[in-house]
XYZ file of C-alpha atoms in Angstrom:
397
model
C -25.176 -29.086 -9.195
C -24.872 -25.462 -8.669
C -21.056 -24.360 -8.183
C -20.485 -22.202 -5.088
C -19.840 -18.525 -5.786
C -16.082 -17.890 -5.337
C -15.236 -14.453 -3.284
C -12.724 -11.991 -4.562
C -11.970 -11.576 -0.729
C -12.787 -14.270 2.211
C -12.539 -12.021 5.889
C -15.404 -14.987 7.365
C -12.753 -17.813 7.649
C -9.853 -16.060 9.037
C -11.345 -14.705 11.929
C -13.887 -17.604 12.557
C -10.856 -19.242 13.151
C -9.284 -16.920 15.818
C -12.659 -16.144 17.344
C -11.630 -17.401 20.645
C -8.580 -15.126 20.688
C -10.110 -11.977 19.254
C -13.177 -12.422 21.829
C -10.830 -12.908 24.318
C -8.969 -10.070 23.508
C -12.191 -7.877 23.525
C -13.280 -9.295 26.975
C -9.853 -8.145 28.566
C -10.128 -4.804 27.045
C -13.515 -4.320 28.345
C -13.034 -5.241 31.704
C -9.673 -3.164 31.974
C -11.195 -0.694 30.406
C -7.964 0.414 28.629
C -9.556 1.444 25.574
C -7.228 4.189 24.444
C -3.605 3.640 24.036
C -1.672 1.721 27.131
C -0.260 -1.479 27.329
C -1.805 -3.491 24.274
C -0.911 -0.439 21.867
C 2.932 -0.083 23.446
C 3.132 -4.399 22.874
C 2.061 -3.900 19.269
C 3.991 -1.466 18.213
C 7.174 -2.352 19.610
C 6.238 -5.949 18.081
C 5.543 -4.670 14.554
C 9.001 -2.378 14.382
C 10.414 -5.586 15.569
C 8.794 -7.473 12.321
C 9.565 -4.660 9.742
C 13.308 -4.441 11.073
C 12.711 -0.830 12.187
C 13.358 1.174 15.797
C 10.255 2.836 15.810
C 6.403 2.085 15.576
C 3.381 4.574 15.564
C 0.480 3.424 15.640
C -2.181 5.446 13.980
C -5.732 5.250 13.181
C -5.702 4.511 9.618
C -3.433 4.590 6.698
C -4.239 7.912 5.487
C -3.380 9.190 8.966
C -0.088 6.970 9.185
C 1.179 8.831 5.398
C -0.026 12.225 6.376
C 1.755 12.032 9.844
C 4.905 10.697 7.836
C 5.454 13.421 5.717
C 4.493 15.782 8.180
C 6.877 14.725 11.166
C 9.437 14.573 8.609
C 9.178 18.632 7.542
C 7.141 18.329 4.400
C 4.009 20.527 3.875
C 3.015 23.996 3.074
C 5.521 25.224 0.413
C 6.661 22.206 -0.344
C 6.292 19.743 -3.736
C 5.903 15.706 -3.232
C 6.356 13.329 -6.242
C 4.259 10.227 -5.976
C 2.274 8.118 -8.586
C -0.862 8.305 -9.840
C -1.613 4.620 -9.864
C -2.729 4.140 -6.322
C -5.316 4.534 -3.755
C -6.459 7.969 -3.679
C -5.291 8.381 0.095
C -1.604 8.140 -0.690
C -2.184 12.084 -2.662
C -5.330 12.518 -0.119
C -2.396 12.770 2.806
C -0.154 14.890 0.961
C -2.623 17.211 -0.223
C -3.884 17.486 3.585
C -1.020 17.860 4.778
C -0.528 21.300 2.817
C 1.636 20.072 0.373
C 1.531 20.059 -3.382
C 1.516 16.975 -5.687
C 3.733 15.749 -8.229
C 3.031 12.603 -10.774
C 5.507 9.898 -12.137
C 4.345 7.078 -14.256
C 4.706 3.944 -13.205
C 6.715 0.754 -14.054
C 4.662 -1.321 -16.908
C 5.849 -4.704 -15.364
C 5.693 -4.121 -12.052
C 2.833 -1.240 -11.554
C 4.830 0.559 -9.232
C 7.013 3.897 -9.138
C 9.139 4.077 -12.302
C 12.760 4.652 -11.217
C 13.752 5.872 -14.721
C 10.690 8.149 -14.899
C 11.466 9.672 -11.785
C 14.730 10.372 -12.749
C 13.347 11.834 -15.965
C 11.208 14.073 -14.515
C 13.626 15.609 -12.257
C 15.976 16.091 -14.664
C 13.262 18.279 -16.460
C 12.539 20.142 -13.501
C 13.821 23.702 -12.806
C 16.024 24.300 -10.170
C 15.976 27.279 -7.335
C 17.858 29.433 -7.623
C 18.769 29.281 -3.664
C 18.642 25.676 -2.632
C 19.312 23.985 -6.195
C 16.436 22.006 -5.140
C 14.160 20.530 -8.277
C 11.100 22.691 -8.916
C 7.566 20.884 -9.629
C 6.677 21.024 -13.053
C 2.871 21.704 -12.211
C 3.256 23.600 -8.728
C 6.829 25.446 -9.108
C 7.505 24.776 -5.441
C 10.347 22.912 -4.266
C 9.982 18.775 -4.586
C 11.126 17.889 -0.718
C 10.009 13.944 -0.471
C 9.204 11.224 -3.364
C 6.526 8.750 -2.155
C 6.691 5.358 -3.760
C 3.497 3.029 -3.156
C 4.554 -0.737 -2.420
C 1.423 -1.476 -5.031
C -0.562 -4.779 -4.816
C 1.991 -5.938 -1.950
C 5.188 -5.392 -3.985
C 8.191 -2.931 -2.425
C 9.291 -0.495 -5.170
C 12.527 -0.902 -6.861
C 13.707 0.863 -3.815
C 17.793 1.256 -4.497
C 17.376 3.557 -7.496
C 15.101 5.118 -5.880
C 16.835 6.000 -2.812
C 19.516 6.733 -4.439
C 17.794 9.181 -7.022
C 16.445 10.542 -3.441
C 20.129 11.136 -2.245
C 21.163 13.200 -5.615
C 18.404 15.432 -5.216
C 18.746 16.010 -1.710
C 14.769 13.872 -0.787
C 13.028 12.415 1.769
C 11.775 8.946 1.285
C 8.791 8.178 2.718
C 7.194 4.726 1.790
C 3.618 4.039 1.243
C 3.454 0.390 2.196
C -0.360 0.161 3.115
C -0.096 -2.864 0.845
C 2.875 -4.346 1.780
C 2.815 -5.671 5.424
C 5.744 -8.571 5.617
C 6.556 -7.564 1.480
C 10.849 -7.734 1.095
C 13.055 -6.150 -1.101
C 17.143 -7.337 -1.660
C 19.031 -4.152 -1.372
C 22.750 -3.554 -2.514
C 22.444 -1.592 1.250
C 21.674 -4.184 3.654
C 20.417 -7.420 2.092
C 16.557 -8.704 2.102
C 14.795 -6.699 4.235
C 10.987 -5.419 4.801
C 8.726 -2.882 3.143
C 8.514 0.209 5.764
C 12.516 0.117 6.590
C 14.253 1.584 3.796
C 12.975 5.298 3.926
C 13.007 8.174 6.579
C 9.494 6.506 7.529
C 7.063 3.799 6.514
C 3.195 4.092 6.247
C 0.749 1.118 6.625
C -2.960 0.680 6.504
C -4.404 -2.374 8.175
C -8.026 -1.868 6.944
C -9.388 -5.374 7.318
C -9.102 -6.631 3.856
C -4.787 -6.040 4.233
C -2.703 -9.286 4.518
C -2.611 -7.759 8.386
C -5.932 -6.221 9.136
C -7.481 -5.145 12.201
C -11.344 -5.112 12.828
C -11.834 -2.019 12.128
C -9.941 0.898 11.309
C -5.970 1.096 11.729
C -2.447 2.175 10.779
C 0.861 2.505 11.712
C 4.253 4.657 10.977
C 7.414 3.167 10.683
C 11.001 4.541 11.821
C 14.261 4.718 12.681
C 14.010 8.580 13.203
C 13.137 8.989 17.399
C 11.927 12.385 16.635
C 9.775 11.259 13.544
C 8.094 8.950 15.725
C 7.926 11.659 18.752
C 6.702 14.008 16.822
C 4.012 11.433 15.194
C 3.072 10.842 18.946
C 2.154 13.878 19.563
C 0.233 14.377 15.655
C -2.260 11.628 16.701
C -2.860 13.058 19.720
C -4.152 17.059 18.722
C -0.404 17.713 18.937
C 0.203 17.175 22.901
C 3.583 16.510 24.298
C 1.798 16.086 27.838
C -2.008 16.080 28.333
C -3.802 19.860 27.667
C -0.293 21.339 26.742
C -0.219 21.311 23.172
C 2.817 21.984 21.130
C 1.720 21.084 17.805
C -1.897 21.798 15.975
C -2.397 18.132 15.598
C -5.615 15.380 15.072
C -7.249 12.748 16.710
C -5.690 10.176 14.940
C -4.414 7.390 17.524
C -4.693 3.339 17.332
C -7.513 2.308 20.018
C -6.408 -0.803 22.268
C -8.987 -2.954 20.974
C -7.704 -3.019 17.619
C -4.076 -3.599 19.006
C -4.726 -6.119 21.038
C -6.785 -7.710 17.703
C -3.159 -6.368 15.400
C -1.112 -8.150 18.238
C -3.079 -11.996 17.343
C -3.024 -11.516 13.858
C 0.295 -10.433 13.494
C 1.290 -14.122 14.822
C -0.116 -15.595 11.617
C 1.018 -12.985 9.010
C 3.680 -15.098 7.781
C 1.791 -17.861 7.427
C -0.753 -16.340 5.593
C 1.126 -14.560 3.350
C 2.803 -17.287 2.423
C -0.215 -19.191 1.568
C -0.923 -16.022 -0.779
C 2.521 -16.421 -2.195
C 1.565 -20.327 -3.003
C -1.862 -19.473 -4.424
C 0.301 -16.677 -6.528
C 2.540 -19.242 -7.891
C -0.508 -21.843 -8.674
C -2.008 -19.303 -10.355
C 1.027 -18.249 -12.475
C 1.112 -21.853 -13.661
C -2.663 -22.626 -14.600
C -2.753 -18.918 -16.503
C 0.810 -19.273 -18.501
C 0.359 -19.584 -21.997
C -3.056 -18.069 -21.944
C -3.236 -15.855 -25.193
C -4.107 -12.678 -24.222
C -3.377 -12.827 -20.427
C -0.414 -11.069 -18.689
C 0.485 -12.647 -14.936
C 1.992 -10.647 -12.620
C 5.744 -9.932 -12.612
C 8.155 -10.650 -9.595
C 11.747 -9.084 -9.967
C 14.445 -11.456 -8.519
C 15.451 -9.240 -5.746
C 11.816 -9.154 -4.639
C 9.213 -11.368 -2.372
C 5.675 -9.504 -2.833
C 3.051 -10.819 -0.476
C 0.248 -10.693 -2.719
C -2.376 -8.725 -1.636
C -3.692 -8.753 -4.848
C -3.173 -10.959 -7.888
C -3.393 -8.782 -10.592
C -3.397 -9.723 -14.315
C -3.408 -7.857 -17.297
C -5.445 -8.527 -20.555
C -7.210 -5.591 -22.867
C -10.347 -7.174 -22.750
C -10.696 -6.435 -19.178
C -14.344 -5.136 -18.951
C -15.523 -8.328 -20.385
C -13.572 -10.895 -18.929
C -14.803 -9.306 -15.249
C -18.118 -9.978 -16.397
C -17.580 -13.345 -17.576
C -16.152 -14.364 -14.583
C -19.437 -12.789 -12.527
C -21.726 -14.596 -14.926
C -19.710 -17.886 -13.505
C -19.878 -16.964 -9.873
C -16.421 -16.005 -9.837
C -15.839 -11.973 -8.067
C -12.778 -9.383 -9.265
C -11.747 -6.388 -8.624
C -10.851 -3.176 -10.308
C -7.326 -1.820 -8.241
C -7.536 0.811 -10.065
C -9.891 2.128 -12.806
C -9.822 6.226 -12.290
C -6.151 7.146 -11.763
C -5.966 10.160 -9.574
C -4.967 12.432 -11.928
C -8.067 11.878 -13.903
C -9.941 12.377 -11.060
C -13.316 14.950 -10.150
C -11.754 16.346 -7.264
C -8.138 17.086 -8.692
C -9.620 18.425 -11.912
C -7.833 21.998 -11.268
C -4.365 20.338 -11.274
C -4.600 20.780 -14.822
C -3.711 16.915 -15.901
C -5.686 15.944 -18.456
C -5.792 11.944 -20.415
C -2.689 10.904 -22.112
C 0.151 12.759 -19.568
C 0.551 9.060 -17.575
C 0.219 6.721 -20.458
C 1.166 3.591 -18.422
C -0.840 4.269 -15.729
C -4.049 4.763 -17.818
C -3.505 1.618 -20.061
C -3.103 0.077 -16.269
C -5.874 1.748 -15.215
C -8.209 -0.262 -18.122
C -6.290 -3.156 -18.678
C -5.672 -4.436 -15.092
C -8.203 -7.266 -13.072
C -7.649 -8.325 -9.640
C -8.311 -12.157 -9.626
C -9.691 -13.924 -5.830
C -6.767 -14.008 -3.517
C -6.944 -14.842 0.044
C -5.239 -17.416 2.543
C -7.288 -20.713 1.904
C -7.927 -20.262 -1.236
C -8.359 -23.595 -2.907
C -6.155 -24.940 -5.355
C -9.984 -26.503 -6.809
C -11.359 -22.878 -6.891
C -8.235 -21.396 -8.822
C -8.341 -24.261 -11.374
C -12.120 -22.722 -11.518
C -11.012 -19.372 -12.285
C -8.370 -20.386 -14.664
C -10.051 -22.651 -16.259
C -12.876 -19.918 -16.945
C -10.486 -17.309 -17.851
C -9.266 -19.863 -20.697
C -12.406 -20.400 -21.997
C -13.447 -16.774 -22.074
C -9.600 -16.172 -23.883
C -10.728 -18.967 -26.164
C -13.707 -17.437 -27.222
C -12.215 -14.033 -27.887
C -8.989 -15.290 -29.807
C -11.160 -17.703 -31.917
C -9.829 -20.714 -33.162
């Protein structure tokens, strides 16, 4: 009997599930015919700052838009150097880059994949100083470093507390990429266990539908306690108007619709439970993979709860083990295999192979193994049990 293929990502079940809601939801929306901003948008955001602990809540069209709109209500862009990591999605340096400022690259933590706090520090202690602000001068741009950026990877927050407090010696902004990390907590010496998106001057987040919270469709959100960051980001997403046709700021079209907050606001009732269903299927996973020569499970500092929205693993014969698994009907993913500083279109920042070391070995070592809420305990003994016989194989005897 042929086995049924196993999906590295399952978006059917989920919202078969809700379809009564989410049709619902539509059918309001269309007969109101409240399609941009109003009432559902104002419910979800004020919800979501409610979830992440924060005052504020933006809501955005899209991730990109929500760290772009960050950095620039905060004061960062032309002139101005950002440190962030290489080992990401391209649209965490996309936003900085569009928003007129220049890009600096840390490596990464080995264990954890995110921002190194200890490379961080290195680099700015190798950085130049102006002579007028004493502020840190990029090593590849010479302009002033203003903000560090550190991506919540694979729905893990940062080792924020060095961070922040690297931030405070050098006079930074903290703005956190947490596209990842929706309902993700970190215990900090400031304030206990608390949620990805509250620990900076602002909080980005992406809920493209394959996020633990994803909307049908396109969406984002900003996170604050600043009132003026999230004024300001008010009027960004709307070409920069404090009051419609009077423009005070050259802004974009970049606002949440009300059909995809009203969708946000049903979801966002079952993010807990399905992250913790990831966070079981993580643990499962961690068991049936220990001891597997050759085979790396993800780490999980004690002052951390990532959500998992990946599972990644490490093993050098990544390439082959990904097609393995295919061969068995079992799908992966590759989070991610170009790091941006190797990339086409950044060419002319001058890095070249062998200036991130961890984050290329990542970059060719890492696989992303099927995670999603109802994932079987049955189709992860599958995949492990594949992923031993493949590590058999190339071990030998």
């Amino acid at each position: 009997m042929t086995q049924q293929p196993i999906p590295f990502l399952d978006l059917i079940t989920p919202h078969r599930e809700l379809e009564e809601e989410l049709v619902a939801a539509f059918r309001d929306a269309v007969r109101s015919a409240a399609f941009i901003g109003g009432p559902q948008v104002e419910a979800f955001e004020q919800e979501f700052a409610a979830y992440c602990g924060t005052k504020y809540c933006v809501g955005v069209a899209n991730g990109t838009d929500a760290v772009r709109f960050a950095l620039m209500a905060a004061g960062v862009g032309r002139g101005d150097a950002v440190v962030t990591v290489s080992h990401t999605f391209i649209a965490t340096v996309e936003a900085i880059s569009q928003g007129r400022a220049d890009t600096e690259l840390v490596d990464i933590d080995e264990r954890t994949y995110c921002m190194s706090p200890d490379r961080l520090a290195q680099y700015l202690q190798r950085c130049s100083k102006d002579p007028q602000t004493g502020r840190p001068l990029g090593r590849r741009s010479g302009k002033p470093i203003s903000a560090v950026v550190p991506v919540h990877l694979y729905g893990q927050v940062a080792d924020m507390d060095p961070i922040l407090e690297i931030a405070r010696q050098y006079d930074l902004l903290v703005i956190e990429d947490a596209c990842q990390a929706q309902g993700a907590e970190y215990d900090s010496a400031q304030g206990g266990w608390r949620r990805a998106g509250s620990f900076g001057k602002a909080g980005a987040f992406s809920f493209y539908p394959g996020k633990n919270l994803g909307a049908c469709g396109e969406a984002g959100a900003v996170t604050t306690d600043d009132e003026q960051v999230a004024r300001t980001i008010k009027m960004l997403r709307e070409h920069g108007q404090a009051q419609k046709y009077h423009h005070d700021l050259e802004g974009y079209n970049g606002r949440l619709d009300a059909i995809q907050a009203a969708f946000l606001r049903i979801k966002l009732r079952h993010l807990e439970s399905w992250n913790g269903q990831r966070q079981a299927a993580a643990a499962r996973y961690n068991e049936l993979l220990s001891g597997i020569p050759g085979i790396v499970t993800p780490f999980e500092p004690a002052n951390s709860k990532a959500i998992y929205h990946l599972y990644v693993i490490g093993t050098k014969e990544r390439d082959a083990l990904a097609e393995h698994l295919k061969a068995e009907g079992i799908f992966t993913g590759l989070h991610y295999p170009l790091p941006v500083h190797l990339q086409k279109c950044y060419r002319d920042w001058g890095y070249g192979r062998g200036d991130l070391p961890i984050t290329e070995r990542a970059a060719v070592e890492t696989l992303s193994l099927p995670m999603f809420p109802g994932l079987t305990a049955d189709q992860q003994q599958r995949v492990a049990a594949s992923i031993e016989a493949f590590a058999s194989v190339a071990t030998g005897p």
